[in-house]
PDB file of C-alpha atoms in Angstrom:
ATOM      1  CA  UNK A 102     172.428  -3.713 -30.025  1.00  0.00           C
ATOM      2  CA  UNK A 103     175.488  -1.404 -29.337  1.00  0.00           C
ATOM      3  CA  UNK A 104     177.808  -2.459 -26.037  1.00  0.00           C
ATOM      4  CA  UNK A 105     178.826   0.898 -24.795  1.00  0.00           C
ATOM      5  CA  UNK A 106     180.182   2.365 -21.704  1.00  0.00           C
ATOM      6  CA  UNK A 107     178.968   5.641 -20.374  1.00  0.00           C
ATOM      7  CA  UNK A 108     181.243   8.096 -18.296  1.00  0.00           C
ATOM      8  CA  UNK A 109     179.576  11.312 -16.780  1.00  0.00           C
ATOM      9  CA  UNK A 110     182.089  13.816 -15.935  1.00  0.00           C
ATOM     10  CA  UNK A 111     184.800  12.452 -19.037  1.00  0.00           C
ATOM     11  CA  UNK A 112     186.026  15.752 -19.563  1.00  0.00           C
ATOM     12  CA  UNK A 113     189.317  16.120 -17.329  1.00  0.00           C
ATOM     13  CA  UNK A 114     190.337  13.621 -14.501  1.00  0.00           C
ATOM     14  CA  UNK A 115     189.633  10.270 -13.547  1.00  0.00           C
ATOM     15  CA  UNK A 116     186.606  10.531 -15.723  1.00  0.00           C
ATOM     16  CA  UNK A 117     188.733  11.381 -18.645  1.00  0.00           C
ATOM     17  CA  UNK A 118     191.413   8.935 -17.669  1.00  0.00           C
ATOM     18  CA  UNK A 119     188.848   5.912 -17.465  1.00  0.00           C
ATOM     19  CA  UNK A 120     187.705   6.889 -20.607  1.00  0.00           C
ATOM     20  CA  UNK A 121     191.468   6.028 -22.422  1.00  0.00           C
ATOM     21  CA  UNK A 122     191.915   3.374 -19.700  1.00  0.00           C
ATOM     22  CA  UNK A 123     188.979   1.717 -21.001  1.00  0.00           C
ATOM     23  CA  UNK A 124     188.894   2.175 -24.271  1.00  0.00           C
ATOM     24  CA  UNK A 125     192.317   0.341 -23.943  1.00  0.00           C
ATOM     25  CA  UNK A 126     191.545  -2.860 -22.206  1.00  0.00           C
ATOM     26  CA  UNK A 127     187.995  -3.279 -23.559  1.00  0.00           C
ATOM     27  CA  UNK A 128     188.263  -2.967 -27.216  1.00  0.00           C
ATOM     28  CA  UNK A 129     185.102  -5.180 -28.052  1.00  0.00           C
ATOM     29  CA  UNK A 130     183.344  -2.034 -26.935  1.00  0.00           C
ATOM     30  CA  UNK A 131     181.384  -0.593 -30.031  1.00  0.00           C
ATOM     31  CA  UNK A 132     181.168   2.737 -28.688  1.00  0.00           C
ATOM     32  CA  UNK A 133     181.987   5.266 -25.228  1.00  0.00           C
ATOM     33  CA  UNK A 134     179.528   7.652 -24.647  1.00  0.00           C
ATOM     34  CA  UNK A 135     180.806  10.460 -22.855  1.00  0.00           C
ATOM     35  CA  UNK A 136     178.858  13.329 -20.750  1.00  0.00           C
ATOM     36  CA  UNK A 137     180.423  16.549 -19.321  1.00  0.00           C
ATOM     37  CA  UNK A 138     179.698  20.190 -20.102  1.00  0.00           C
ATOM     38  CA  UNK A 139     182.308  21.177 -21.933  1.00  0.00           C
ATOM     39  CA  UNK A 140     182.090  19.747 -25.609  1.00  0.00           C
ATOM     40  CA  UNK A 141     185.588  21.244 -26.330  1.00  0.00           C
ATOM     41  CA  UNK A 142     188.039  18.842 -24.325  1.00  0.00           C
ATOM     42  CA  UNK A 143     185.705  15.924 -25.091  1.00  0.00           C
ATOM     43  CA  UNK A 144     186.297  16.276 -28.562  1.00  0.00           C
ATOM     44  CA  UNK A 145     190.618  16.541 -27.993  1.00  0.00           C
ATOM     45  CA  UNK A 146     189.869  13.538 -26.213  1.00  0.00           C
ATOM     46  CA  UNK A 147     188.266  11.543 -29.194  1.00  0.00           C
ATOM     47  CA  UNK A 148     191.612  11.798 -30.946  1.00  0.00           C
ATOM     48  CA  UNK A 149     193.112  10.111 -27.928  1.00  0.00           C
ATOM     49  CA  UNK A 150     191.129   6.929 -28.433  1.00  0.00           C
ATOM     50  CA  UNK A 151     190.111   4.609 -31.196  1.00  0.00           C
ATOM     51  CA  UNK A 152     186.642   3.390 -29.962  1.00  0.00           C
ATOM     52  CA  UNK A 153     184.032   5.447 -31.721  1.00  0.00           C
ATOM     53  CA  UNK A 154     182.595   8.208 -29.033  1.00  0.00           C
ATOM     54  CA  UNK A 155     179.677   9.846 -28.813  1.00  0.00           C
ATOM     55  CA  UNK A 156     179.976  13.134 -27.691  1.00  0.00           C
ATOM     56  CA  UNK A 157     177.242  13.982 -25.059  1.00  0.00           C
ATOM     57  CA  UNK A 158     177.253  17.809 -23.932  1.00  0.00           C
ATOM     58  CA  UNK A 159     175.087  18.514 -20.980  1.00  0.00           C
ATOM     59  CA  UNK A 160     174.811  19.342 -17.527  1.00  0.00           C
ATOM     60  CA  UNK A 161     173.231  17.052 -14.833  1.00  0.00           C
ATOM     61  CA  UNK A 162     172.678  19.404 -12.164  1.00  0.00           C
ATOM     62  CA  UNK A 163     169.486  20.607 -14.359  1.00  0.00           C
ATOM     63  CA  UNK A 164     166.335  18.833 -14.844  1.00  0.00           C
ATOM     64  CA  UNK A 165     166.467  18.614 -18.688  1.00  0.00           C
ATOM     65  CA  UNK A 166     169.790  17.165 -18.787  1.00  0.00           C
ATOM     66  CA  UNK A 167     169.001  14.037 -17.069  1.00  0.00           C
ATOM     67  CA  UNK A 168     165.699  14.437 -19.117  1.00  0.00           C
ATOM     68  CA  UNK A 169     167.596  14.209 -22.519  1.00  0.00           C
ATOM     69  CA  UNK A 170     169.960  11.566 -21.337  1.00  0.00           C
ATOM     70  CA  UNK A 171     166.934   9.109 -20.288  1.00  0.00           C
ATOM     71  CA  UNK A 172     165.003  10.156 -23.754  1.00  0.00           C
ATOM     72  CA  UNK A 173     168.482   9.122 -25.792  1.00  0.00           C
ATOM     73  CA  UNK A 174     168.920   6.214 -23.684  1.00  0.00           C
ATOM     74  CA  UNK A 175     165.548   5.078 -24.466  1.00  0.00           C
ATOM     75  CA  UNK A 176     165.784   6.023 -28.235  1.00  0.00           C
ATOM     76  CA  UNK A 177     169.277   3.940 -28.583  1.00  0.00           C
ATOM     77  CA  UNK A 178     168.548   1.161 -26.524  1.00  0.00           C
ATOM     78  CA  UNK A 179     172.082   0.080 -26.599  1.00  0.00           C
ATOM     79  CA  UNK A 180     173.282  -2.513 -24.125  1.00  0.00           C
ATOM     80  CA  UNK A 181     175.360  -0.702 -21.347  1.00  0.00           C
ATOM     81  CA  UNK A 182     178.811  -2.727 -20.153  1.00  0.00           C
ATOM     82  CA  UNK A 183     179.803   0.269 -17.920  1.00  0.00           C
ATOM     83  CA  UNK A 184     178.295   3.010 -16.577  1.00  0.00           C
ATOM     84  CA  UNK A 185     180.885   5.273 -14.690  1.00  0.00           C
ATOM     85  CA  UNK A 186     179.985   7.921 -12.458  1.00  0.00           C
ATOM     86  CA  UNK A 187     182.519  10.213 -12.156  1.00  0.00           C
ATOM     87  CA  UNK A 188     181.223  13.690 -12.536  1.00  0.00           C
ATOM     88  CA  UNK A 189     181.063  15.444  -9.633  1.00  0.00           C
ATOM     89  CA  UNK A 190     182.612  18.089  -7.503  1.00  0.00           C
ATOM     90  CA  UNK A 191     183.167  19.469  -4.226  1.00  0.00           C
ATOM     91  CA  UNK A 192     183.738  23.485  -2.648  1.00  0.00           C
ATOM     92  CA  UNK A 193     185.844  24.008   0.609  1.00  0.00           C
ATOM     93  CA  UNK A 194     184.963  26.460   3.424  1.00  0.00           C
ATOM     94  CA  UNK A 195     182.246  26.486   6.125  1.00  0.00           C
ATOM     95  CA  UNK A 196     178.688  26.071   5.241  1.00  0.00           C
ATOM     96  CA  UNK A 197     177.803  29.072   7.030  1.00  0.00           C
ATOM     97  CA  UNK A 198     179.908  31.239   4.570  1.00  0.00           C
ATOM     98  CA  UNK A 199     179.333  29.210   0.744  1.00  0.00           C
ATOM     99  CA  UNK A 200     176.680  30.009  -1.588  1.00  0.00           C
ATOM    100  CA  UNK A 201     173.478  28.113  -1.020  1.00  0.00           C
ATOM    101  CA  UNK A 202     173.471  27.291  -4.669  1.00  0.00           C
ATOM    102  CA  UNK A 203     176.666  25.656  -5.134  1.00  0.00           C
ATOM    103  CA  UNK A 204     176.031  23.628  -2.090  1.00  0.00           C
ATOM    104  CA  UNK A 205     172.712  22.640  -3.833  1.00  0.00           C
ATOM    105  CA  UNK A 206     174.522  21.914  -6.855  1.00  0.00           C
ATOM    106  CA  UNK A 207     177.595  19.375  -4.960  1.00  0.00           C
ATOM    107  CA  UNK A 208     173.821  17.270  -3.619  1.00  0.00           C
ATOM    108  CA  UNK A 209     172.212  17.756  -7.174  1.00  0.00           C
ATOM    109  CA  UNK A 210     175.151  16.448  -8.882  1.00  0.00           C
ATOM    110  CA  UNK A 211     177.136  14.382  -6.337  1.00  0.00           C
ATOM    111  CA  UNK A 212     173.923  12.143  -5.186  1.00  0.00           C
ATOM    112  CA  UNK A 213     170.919  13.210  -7.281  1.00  0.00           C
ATOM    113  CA  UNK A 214     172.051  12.469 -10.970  1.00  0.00           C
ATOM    114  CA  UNK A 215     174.896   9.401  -9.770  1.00  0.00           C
ATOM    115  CA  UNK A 216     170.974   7.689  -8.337  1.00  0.00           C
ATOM    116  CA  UNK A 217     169.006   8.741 -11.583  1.00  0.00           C
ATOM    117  CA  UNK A 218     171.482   7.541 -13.915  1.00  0.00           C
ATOM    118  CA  UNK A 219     172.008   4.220 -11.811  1.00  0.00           C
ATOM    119  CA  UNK A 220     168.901   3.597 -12.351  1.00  0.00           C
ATOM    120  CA  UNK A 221     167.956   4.345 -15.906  1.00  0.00           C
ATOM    121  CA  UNK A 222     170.952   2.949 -17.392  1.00  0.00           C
ATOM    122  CA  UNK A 223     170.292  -0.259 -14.945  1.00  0.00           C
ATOM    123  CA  UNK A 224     167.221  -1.281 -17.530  1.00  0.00           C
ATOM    124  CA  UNK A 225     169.933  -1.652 -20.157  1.00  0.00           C
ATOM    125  CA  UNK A 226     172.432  -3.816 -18.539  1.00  0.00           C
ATOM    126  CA  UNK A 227     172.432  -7.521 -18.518  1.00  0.00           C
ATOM    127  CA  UNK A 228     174.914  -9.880 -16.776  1.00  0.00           C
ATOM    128  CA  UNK A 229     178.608  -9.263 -16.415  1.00  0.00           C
ATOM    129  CA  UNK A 230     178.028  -4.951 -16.339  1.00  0.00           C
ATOM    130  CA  UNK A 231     179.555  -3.190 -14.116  1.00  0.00           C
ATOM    131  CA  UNK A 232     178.590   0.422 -12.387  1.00  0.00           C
ATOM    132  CA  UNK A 233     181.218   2.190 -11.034  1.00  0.00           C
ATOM    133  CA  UNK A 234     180.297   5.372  -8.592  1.00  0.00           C
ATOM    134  CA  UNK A 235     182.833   7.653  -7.515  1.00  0.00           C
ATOM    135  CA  UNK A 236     183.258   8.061  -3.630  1.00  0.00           C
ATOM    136  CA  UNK A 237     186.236   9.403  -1.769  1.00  0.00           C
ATOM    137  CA  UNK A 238     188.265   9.083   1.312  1.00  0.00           C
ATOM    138  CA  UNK A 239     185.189  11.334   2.579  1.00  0.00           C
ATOM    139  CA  UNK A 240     182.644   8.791   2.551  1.00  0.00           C
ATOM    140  CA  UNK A 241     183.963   7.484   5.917  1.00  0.00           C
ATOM    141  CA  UNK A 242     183.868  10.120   8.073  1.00  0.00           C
ATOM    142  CA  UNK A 243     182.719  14.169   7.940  1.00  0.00           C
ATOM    143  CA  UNK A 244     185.353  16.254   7.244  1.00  0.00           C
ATOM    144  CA  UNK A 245     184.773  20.255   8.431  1.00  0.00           C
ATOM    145  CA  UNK A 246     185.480  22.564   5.926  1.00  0.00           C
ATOM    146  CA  UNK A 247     183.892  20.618   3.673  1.00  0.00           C
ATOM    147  CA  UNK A 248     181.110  18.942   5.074  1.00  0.00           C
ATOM    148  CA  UNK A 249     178.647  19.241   1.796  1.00  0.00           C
ATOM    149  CA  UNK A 250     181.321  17.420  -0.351  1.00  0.00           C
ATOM    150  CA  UNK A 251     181.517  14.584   2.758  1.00  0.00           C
ATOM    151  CA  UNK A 252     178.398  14.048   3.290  1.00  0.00           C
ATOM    152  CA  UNK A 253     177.616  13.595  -0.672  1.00  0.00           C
ATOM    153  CA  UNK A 254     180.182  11.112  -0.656  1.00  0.00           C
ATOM    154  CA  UNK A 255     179.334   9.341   2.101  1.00  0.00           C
ATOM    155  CA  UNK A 256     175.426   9.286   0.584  1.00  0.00           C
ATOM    156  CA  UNK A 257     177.181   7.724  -2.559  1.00  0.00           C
ATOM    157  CA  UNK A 258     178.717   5.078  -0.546  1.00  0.00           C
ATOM    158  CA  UNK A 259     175.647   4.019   1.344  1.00  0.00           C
ATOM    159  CA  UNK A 260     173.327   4.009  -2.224  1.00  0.00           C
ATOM    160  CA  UNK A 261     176.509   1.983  -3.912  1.00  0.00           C
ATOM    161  CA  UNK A 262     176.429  -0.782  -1.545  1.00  0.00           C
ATOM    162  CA  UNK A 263     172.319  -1.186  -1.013  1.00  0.00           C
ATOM    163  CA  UNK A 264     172.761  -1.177  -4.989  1.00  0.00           C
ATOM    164  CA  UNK A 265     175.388  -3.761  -4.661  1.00  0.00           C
ATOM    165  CA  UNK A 266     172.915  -6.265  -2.904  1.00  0.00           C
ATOM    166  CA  UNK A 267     170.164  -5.570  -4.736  1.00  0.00           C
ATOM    167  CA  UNK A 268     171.746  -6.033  -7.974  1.00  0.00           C
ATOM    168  CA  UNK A 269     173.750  -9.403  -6.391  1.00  0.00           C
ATOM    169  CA  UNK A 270     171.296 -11.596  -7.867  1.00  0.00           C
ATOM    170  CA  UNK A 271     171.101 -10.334 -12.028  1.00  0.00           C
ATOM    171  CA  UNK A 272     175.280 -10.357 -11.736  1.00  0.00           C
ATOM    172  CA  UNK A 273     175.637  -6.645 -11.956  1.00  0.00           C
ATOM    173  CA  UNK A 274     178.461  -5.492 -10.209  1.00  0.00           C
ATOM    174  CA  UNK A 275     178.620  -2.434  -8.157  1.00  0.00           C
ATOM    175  CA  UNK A 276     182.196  -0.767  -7.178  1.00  0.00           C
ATOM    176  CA  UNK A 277     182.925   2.231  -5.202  1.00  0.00           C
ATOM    177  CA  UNK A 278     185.854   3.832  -5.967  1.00  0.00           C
ATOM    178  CA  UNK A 279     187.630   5.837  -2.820  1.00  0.00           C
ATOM    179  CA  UNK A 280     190.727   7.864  -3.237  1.00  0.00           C
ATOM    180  CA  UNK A 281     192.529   9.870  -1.181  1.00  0.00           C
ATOM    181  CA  UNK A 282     193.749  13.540  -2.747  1.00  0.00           C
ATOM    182  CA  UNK A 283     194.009  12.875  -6.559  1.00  0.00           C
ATOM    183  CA  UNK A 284     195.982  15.587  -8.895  1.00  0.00           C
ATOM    184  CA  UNK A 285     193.281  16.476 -10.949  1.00  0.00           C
ATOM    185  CA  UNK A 286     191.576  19.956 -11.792  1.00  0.00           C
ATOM    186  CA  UNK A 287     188.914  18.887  -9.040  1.00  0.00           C
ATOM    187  CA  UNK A 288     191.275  21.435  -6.679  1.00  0.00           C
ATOM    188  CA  UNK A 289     190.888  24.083  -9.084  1.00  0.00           C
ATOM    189  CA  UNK A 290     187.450  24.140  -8.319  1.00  0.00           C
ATOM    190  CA  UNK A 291     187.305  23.088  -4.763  1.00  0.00           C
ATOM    191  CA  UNK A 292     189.794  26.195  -3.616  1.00  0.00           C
ATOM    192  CA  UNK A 293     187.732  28.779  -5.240  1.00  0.00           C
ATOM    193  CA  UNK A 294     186.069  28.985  -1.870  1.00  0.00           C
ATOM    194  CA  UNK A 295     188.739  28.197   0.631  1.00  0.00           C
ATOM    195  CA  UNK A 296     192.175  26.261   0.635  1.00  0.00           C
ATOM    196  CA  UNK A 297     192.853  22.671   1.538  1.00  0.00           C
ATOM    197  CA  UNK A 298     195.687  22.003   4.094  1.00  0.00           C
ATOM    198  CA  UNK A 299     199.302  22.137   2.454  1.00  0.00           C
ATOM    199  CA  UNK A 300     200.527  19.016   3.482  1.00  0.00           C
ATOM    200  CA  UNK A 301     197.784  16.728   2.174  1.00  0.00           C
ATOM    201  CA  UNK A 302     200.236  16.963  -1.258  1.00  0.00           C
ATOM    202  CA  UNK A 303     202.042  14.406   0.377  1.00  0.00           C
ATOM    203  CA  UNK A 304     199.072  12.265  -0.539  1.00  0.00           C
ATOM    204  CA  UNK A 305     198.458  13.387  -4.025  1.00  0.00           C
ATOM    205  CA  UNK A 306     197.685  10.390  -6.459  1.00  0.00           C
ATOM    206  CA  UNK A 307     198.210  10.167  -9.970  1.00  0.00           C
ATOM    207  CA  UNK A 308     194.438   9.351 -11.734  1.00  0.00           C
ATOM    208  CA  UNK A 309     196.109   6.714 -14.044  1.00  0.00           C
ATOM    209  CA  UNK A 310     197.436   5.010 -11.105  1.00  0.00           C
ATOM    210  CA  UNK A 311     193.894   5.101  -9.289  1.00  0.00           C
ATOM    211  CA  UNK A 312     192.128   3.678 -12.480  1.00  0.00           C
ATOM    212  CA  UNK A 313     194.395   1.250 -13.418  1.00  0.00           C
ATOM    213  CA  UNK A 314     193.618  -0.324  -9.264  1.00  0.00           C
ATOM    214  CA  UNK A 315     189.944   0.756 -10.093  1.00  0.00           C
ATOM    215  CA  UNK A 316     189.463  -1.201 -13.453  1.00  0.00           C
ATOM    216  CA  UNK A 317     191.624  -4.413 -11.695  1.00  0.00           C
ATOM    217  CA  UNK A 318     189.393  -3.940  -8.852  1.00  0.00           C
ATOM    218  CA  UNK A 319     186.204  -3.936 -10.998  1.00  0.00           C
ATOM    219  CA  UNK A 320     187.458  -6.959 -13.282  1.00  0.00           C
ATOM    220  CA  UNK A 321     187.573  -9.254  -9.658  1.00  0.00           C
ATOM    221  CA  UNK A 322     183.933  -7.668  -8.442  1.00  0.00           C
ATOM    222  CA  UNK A 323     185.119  -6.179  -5.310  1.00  0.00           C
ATOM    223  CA  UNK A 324     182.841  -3.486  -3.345  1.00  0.00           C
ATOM    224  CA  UNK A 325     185.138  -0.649  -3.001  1.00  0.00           C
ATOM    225  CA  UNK A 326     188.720   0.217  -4.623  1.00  0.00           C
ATOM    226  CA  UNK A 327     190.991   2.231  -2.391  1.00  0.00           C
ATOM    227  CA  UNK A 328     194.469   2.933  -3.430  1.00  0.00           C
ATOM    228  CA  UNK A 329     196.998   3.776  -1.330  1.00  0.00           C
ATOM    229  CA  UNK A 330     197.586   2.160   1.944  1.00  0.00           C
ATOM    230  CA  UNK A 331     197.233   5.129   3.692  1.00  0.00           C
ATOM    231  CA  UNK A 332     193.408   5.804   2.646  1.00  0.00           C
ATOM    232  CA  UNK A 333     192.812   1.717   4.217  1.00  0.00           C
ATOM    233  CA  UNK A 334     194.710   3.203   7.202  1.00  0.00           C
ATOM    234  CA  UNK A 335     191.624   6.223   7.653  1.00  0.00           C
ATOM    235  CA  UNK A 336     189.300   3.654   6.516  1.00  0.00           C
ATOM    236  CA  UNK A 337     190.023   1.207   9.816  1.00  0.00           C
ATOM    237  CA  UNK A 338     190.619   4.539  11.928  1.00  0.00           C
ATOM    238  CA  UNK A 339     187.071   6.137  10.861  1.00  0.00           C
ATOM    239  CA  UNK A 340     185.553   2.383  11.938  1.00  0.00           C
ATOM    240  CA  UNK A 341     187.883   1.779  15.299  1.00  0.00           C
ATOM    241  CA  UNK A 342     187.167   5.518  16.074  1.00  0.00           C
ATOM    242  CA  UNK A 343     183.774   7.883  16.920  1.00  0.00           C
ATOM    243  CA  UNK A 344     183.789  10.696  14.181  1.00  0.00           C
ATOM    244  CA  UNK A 345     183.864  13.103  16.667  1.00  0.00           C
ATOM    245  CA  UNK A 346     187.150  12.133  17.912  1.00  0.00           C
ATOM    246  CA  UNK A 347     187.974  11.924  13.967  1.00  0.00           C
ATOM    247  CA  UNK A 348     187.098  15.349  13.369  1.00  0.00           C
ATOM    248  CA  UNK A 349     189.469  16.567  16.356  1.00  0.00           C
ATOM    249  CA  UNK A 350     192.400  14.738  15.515  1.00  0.00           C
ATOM    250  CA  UNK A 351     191.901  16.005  11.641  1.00  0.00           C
ATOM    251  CA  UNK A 352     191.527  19.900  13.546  1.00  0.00           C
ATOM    252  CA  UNK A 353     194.725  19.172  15.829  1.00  0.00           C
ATOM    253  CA  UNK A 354     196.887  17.849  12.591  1.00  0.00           C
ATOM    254  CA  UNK A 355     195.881  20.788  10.078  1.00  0.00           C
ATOM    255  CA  UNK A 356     196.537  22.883  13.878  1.00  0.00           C
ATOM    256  CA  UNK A 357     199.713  21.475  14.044  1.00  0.00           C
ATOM    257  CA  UNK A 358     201.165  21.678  10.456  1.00  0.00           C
ATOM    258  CA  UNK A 359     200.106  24.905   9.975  1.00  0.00           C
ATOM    259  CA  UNK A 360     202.050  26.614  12.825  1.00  0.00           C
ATOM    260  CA  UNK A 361     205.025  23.832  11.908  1.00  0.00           C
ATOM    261  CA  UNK A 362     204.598  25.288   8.193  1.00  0.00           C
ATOM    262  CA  UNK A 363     204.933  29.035   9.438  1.00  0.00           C
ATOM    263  CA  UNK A 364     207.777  28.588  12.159  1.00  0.00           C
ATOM    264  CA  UNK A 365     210.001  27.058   9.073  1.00  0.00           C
ATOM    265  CA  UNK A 366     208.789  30.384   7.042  1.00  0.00           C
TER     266      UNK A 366
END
């Protein structure tokens, strides 16, 4: 039986990045199975590595991908040491003014597949595996502007703990990982549809920094891995704090910075 890790969304990012991180500190792993849409940087990134990788290309927003990755699962019947959801993605601007479909997408990818895979690959682990879901510095509190994205996040956090608990008892651990702003392509994609506030680039974190504190974090079981001490500052203000006042104070800063940003212009 083949101990494997699986990593959704392995194709740029912190997915790609715990993909080498891994394949680094776990070499007993006989194989890394890796699942984004675009074939072409997974296979630059099986140069990168020396685990053997199996190259999944698919997309999880669409009923027959999660269909093919259950009926390979199932076929294989390899024993899974990681499963790491990282694939995901989020769209700023007002709900009013996005496309219904690519706010469909954000739930169908962000909550939908991260609960479908949990579960499959969950009949394949045994004791001492490890899920790892991918939450955010949004999972505390709504954030306007991007209140799809938030509320995903915040959906994954929820499922990842209940998970957690349920799973206490068969020693499968369950970790949430929450960054702040990460430099990644996820921007790219986000600011097709509106722009993120200039100065949250003074909070930009490098992905090999937030996976190496995810994977420590993982190794010693704990719930959720937040780097930065900043993001554990929002954390305690989101719980101290009703979200409404949250969401003013986050409207007064961006406010703020942006007339500070175009009186030094």
């Amino acid at each position: 039986m083949k101990k494997i890790a699986l990593i959704t969304g392995a194709s740029s990012g912190i997915g790609k990045e715990f993909t080498v991180q891994i394949s680094k500190r776990y070499q007993k792993l006989d194989e890394i199975w890796l699942i984004a849409r675009r074939k072409e940087r997974l296979a630059l990134l099986e140069k990168e590595i020396s685990i053997p990788i199996k190259i999944i290309e698919l997309d999880l927003t669409k009923q027959e991908g999660m269909r093919s990755i259950k009926e390979l699962l199932y076929k294989e019947q390899p024993q899974i040491r990681f499963l790491i959801n990282c694939a995901g993605f989020g769209k700023v601007g007002e709900v009013t003014r996005m496309k219904e479909e690519e706010q469909l997408d954000m739930i169908r990818l962000n909550c939908i597949a991260l609960t479908f895979l949990s579960k499959e690959c969950i009949k394949y682990m045994k004791g001492g595996s490890h899920i790892v879901n991918m939450g955010s510095i949004a999972s505390f509190f709504p954030v306007f502007h991007f209140a799809v994205y938030a509320a995903t996040k915040a959906y994954v956090l929820s499922f990842s703990r209940a998970l957690r608990f349920e799973l206490n008892k068969r020693d499968i651990s369950v970790t949430t990982v929450c960054p702040g702003p990460v430099n990644t392509e996820f921007f790219h994609v986000a600011e097709k549809t509106g722009y993120r506030a200039w100065y949250k680039d003074c909070f930009l974190a490098q992905p090999q920094k937030v996976v190496a504190k995810a994977l420590d974090d993982i190794k010693r079981g704990r719930e959720l891995s937040i780097y930065k001490g900043e993001i554990y500052t929002l954390r305690v203000f989101s719980k101290l704090f009703p979200h409404r006042f949250m969401l003013w104070a986050m409207e007064w800063i961006e406010t703020f910075f942006s007339r500070k940003n175009q009186n030094n212009l």
